[in-house]
Coordinates of C-alpha atoms and ligand atoms in Angstrom, one line a residue:
M107 CA 209.7 82.4 229.8
K108 CA 211.6 80.2 227.4
P109 CA 209.9 79.6 224.0
N110 CA 208.3 76.1 223.8
F111 CA 208.9 74.1 220.7
Q112 CA 207.7 70.7 222.0
Q113 CA 205.8 68.8 219.3
R114 CA 205.7 71.8 216.9
D115 CA 205.8 71.6 213.2
I116 CA 208.5 73.7 211.4
I117 CA 207.1 74.7 208.1
A118 CA 208.1 78.3 207.3
I119 CA 210.5 80.8 208.8
N120 CA 207.5 83.2 209.4
D121 CA 206.2 80.6 211.9
F122 CA 208.8 81.9 214.3
S123 CA 209.1 85.0 216.4
K124 CA 212.5 86.8 216.7
E125 CA 212.7 85.6 220.3
E126 CA 212.2 82.0 219.1
V127 CA 214.8 82.2 216.4
L128 CA 217.4 83.6 218.9
H129 CA 216.5 80.8 221.3
I130 CA 217.2 78.2 218.6
L131 CA 220.5 79.8 217.7
D132 CA 221.5 79.9 221.4
I133 CA 220.7 76.2 221.9
T134 CA 222.6 75.4 218.7
D135 CA 225.6 77.2 220.1
K136 CA 225.4 75.1 223.2
I137 CA 225.2 71.9 221.2
K138 CA 228.1 72.9 219.1
Q139 CA 230.2 73.4 222.3
K140 CA 229.0 70.3 224.1
K141 CA 227.9 67.0 222.5
Q142 CA 224.7 65.4 223.7
P143 CA 225.3 61.7 222.7
D144 CA 222.3 60.2 224.6
L145 CA 219.7 62.9 224.4
L146 CA 217.4 61.3 221.9
R147 CA 218.0 57.7 222.7
G148 CA 214.9 55.7 221.9
H149 CA 213.5 58.2 219.5
I150 CA 213.0 57.6 215.8
L151 CA 213.2 60.2 212.9
A152 CA 211.5 59.4 209.5
N153 CA 213.4 61.1 206.7
C154 CA 211.0 61.4 203.8
F155 CA 212.8 62.8 200.7
F156 CA 210.7 63.1 197.6
E157 CA 213.5 65.3 196.0
P158 CA 217.3 64.9 195.9
S159 CA 219.4 66.1 198.8
T160 CA 222.9 65.6 200.2
R161 CA 223.3 68.1 203.1
T162 CA 219.8 68.4 204.5
R163 CA 219.0 64.6 204.5
L164 CA 222.4 63.4 205.8
S165 CA 222.7 66.1 208.4
F166 CA 219.3 65.4 209.9
E167 CA 220.3 61.7 209.8
S168 CA 223.7 62.4 211.4
A169 CA 222.0 64.8 214.0
M170 CA 219.6 62.1 215.1
Q171 CA 222.3 59.4 215.3
R172 CA 224.8 61.6 217.1
M173 CA 222.2 62.2 219.8
G174 CA 221.5 58.5 220.2
G175 CA 218.3 58.3 218.1
S176 CA 217.7 56.2 215.0
V177 CA 216.5 57.0 211.5
I178 CA 214.1 55.4 209.0
G179 CA 213.0 56.8 205.6
F180 CA 213.7 57.0 202.0
S181 CA 215.6 59.2 199.6
D182 CA 213.8 58.1 196.5
S183 CA 210.0 58.0 196.7
Q184 CA 209.9 55.8 193.6
T185 CA 211.0 52.9 195.8
T186 CA 208.0 53.4 198.0
S187 CA 204.2 52.8 197.5
V188 CA 204.0 56.4 196.1
K189 CA 205.0 54.7 192.8
K190 CA 201.8 52.6 193.1
G191 CA 199.8 55.7 193.5
E192 CA 199.6 56.2 197.3
S193 CA 198.8 59.7 198.3
L194 CA 201.0 62.0 200.5
S195 CA 198.5 62.0 203.2
D196 CA 198.1 58.2 203.3
T197 CA 201.9 57.9 203.3
M198 CA 202.2 60.3 206.3
K199 CA 199.4 58.6 208.2
M200 CA 201.4 55.4 208.0
I201 CA 204.7 56.9 208.9
E202 CA 203.3 58.6 212.1
H203 CA 203.1 55.0 213.6
Y204 CA 206.6 54.3 212.8
A205 CA 208.5 57.4 214.0
D206 CA 208.4 60.3 216.5
I207 CA 209.1 63.1 214.0
I208 CA 209.0 63.5 210.2
V209 CA 211.4 65.5 208.0
I210 CA 210.0 66.0 204.5
R211 CA 211.4 67.4 201.3
H212 CA 208.9 67.6 198.4
P213 CA 208.9 69.3 195.0
L214 CA 205.5 70.8 195.6
E215 CA 205.0 74.1 197.4
G216 CA 202.7 73.4 200.4
A217 CA 203.5 69.7 200.7
A218 CA 205.1 70.1 204.1
Q219 CA 202.1 71.9 205.4
Q220 CA 199.8 69.2 203.9
A221 CA 202.0 66.5 205.6
A222 CA 201.7 68.3 208.9
N223 CA 197.9 68.6 208.5
C224 CA 197.5 64.9 208.3
S225 CA 200.2 63.7 210.7
S226 CA 199.8 63.5 214.5
I227 CA 203.6 63.7 215.0
P228 CA 205.7 66.9 214.3
V229 CA 206.7 67.6 210.7
I230 CA 209.9 69.6 209.7
N231 CA 209.9 71.1 206.2
A232 CA 213.2 70.3 204.6
G233 CA 212.3 72.2 201.4
D234 CA 208.9 72.4 199.6
G235 CA 209.3 73.3 195.9
T236 CA 210.3 77.0 195.4
N237 CA 208.6 78.0 198.7
Q238 CA 210.5 77.6 202.0
H239 CA 213.6 75.9 203.5
P240 CA 213.3 77.1 207.1
T241 CA 216.1 74.9 208.7
Q242 CA 218.5 76.2 206.1
T243 CA 217.7 79.8 207.1
L244 CA 218.3 78.9 210.8
L245 CA 221.7 77.5 209.9
D246 CA 222.4 80.6 207.7
L247 CA 221.5 82.9 210.6
F248 CA 223.6 80.9 213.0
T249 CA 226.6 81.1 210.5
I250 CA 226.1 84.8 210.0
N251 CA 226.0 85.5 213.7
E252 CA 229.2 83.3 214.2
C253 CA 231.2 85.0 211.4
Q254 CA 230.1 88.6 211.9
N255 CA 229.7 88.5 215.7
K256 CA 226.3 90.0 215.3
L257 CA 223.0 89.6 213.5
E258 CA 221.6 93.1 213.6
G259 CA 222.0 95.8 210.8
L260 CA 224.1 93.8 208.4
N261 CA 224.3 94.4 204.6
I262 CA 223.4 91.2 202.8
A263 CA 223.6 90.6 199.0
M264 CA 221.7 87.7 197.5
I265 CA 222.9 86.7 194.0
G266 CA 221.6 84.1 191.5
D267 CA 218.2 82.5 191.0
L268 CA 216.1 84.5 193.5
K269 CA 212.9 83.4 191.9
Y270 CA 213.0 79.7 192.3
G271 CA 215.6 79.5 195.1
R272 CA 213.7 78.7 198.3
T273 CA 216.6 79.4 200.6
V274 CA 216.7 83.1 199.7
H275 CA 213.0 83.4 200.2
S276 CA 213.2 82.2 203.7
L277 CA 216.4 84.2 204.4
A278 CA 214.9 87.4 203.0
Q279 CA 211.9 87.0 205.3
A280 CA 214.1 86.4 208.4
S281 CA 216.1 89.6 207.6
S282 CA 213.1 91.5 208.9
F283 CA 213.9 90.4 212.4
F284 CA 217.4 91.9 212.2
N285 CA 217.0 95.0 210.1
H286 CA 219.2 93.8 207.3
R287 CA 219.8 96.0 204.3
L288 CA 219.3 93.7 201.2
Y289 CA 220.8 93.8 197.8
F290 CA 219.3 91.5 195.1
I291 CA 221.3 90.5 192.0
S292 CA 219.6 88.1 189.6
P293 CA 219.3 87.4 185.9
P294 CA 216.2 88.8 184.2
H295 CA 213.1 86.8 185.0
L296 CA 214.7 85.3 188.0
E297 CA 214.1 88.2 190.4
M298 CA 212.9 88.0 194.0
P299 CA 209.2 87.2 193.9
K300 CA 206.8 90.2 194.2
E301 CA 205.1 88.8 197.3
I302 CA 208.4 88.6 199.2
C303 CA 209.3 92.2 198.1
D304 CA 205.8 93.4 199.2
E305 CA 206.3 91.7 202.6
L306 CA 209.7 93.3 203.0
R307 CA 208.3 96.7 202.1
N308 CA 205.5 96.3 204.7
K309 CA 208.1 95.4 207.3
R310 CA 210.2 98.5 206.2
I311 CA 213.2 96.4 205.2
K312 CA 215.4 98.3 202.7
F313 CA 216.3 96.5 199.5
S314 CA 217.4 97.3 196.0
F315 CA 218.0 95.5 192.7
H316 CA 221.3 95.3 190.9
K317 CA 222.7 93.9 187.7
E318 CA 226.2 92.9 188.9
I319 CA 228.2 92.3 192.1
D320 CA 230.7 95.0 191.2
E321 CA 227.9 97.6 192.0
I322 CA 227.7 96.7 195.6
I323 CA 230.8 94.6 196.6
E324 CA 232.2 97.4 198.8
K325 CA 229.1 97.8 200.8
I326 CA 228.3 94.2 202.0
D327 CA 229.0 91.9 204.9
I328 CA 227.5 88.8 203.5
L329 CA 227.4 87.6 199.8
Y330 CA 224.8 84.9 199.6
V331 CA 225.2 83.0 196.3
T332 CA 222.7 80.6 195.0
R333 CA 222.7 78.3 191.9
L334 CA 220.3 78.5 189.0
Q335 CA 217.4 76.1 189.9
T336 CA 217.3 74.7 186.3
E337 CA 215.2 71.7 187.4
R338 CA 212.4 74.2 188.2
F339 CA 212.6 76.3 185.0
P340 CA 209.9 76.2 182.4
H341 CA 211.3 74.3 179.4
H342 CA 211.3 77.4 177.1
M343 CA 213.5 79.4 179.5
E344 CA 216.8 80.5 178.1
Y345 CA 219.5 80.9 180.7
E346 CA 222.8 79.9 178.9
E347 CA 223.2 83.5 177.7
V348 CA 223.0 85.1 181.2
K349 CA 224.8 82.3 183.2
S350 CA 228.3 83.6 182.8
N351 CA 227.3 87.0 184.4
F352 CA 226.6 85.1 187.7
I353 CA 229.8 83.2 188.2
L354 CA 231.8 84.7 191.1
K355 CA 235.5 85.0 190.6
S356 CA 238.2 85.9 193.1
S357 CA 239.1 89.0 191.0
Q358 CA 235.7 90.5 191.9
L359 CA 236.5 90.4 195.6
A360 CA 239.4 93.0 195.4
K361 CA 237.3 95.7 196.9
A362 CA 235.5 93.6 199.5
R363 CA 235.2 94.6 203.1
P364 CA 237.7 92.5 205.2
N365 CA 234.8 91.0 207.2
L366 CA 232.9 89.8 204.0
K367 CA 231.9 86.2 204.1
I368 CA 230.5 84.3 201.1
L369 CA 227.8 81.9 201.9
H370 CA 226.0 79.4 199.6
P371 CA 223.4 76.8 200.7
L372 CA 225.1 74.3 198.3
P373 CA 225.2 72.4 196.1
R374 CA 227.4 74.6 194.0
V375 CA 227.3 74.0 190.3
N376 CA 229.6 76.6 188.8
E377 CA 228.4 79.9 190.3
I378 CA 231.5 80.2 192.6
Q379 CA 234.8 79.6 190.8
Q380 CA 237.2 77.2 192.8
D381 CA 239.8 80.0 193.3
V382 CA 237.3 81.8 195.6
D383 CA 237.6 78.8 198.0
H384 CA 241.1 79.8 198.8
T385 CA 240.2 83.4 199.8
P386 CA 239.4 84.3 203.5
F387 CA 236.0 85.2 202.2
A388 CA 234.8 81.7 201.5
H389 CA 232.7 80.3 204.3
F390 CA 230.2 78.0 202.7
F391 CA 231.7 74.7 203.9
Q392 CA 231.7 76.0 207.6
Q393 CA 228.0 77.0 206.9
A394 CA 227.1 73.5 205.7
Q395 CA 228.7 72.0 208.8
N396 CA 226.6 74.2 211.0
G397 CA 223.6 72.5 209.5
L398 CA 224.3 69.5 211.8
F399 CA 224.2 71.6 215.0
V400 CA 221.0 73.5 214.1
R401 CA 219.2 70.3 213.2
Q402 CA 220.4 68.6 216.5
A403 CA 219.0 71.7 218.3
L404 CA 215.6 71.5 216.5
L405 CA 215.2 67.7 217.0
G406 CA 216.1 68.1 220.7
L407 CA 213.7 71.1 221.2
I408 CA 210.8 69.5 219.3
L409 CA 211.1 66.2 221.0
G410 CA 211.0 68.0 224.3
K411 CA 214.5 67.2 225.4
L412 CA 216.1 70.7 225.5
Ligands
CP1030 N1 221.3 73.3 201.2 C1 220.6 72.1 200.8 O1 219.4 72.1 201.0 O2 221.3 71.1 200.3 P1 220.8 69.7 199.8 O3 219.9 70.0 198.7 O4 222.0 68.9 199.4 O5 220.0 69.1 201.0

């Protein structure tokens, strides 16, 4: 039996089974091959962004419009009645009358779940604080499968701010479905959180911690780079000293496997030098493009049209 996503909330990657993830990737592949311009005609998406975004907000918007639907919403909550003191739950209770599905990004961990709890229409988490970014993980997995021709048993390194970067939390958790071997490279105090490491240990996923890319570059199939999430740092935190150790240069790729691909959820600040873009390893713009197809698949599935 096919997994059923109709009217479901998408809050965390752990909400899915492996079978469900593979089904979404399969539908994404079909949508990438064949456009569905009228699939969501008459449906309305509410894009509620309480935090900045380029890719996630605009790709959801594009996904809905490319399938014939329409979009309402805001990209700056200060232009809404939140500025007057309206609560998240009251805001969601209003929006459920105006739209068929809500996409929410919020700086607080748990806000997407809170929105889902008080809304009668489906809610998709587009990033809640440092917690989760499940649709990013689905597009990451789709891209990994596409560029490696498989998902199982890959060696994946994650480098950068692994503490505050929600994309690496969701991706590390998804790795347990596919028996990935994980390598974590981060500045001191920005390591992968203990609870995620404990979860990986319980699921028997192998991982190790490293100081530099050079230690593992010959072993990996995917290098997943993230920026330092300075907007989430405590004010006293010093990062200027360590920042330069986490800037990827093309010279560091001399010993890379030919199949290595470099991914990044973007935005890039300065953690990948521009000269890397011209190597065959750079794959982050293709990755971002896949966000459109994954989000089309999710909207179609949740609204019961696929
Ligand atoms: N990857 C990602 O979430 O990008 P935005 O912050 O631009 O949406």
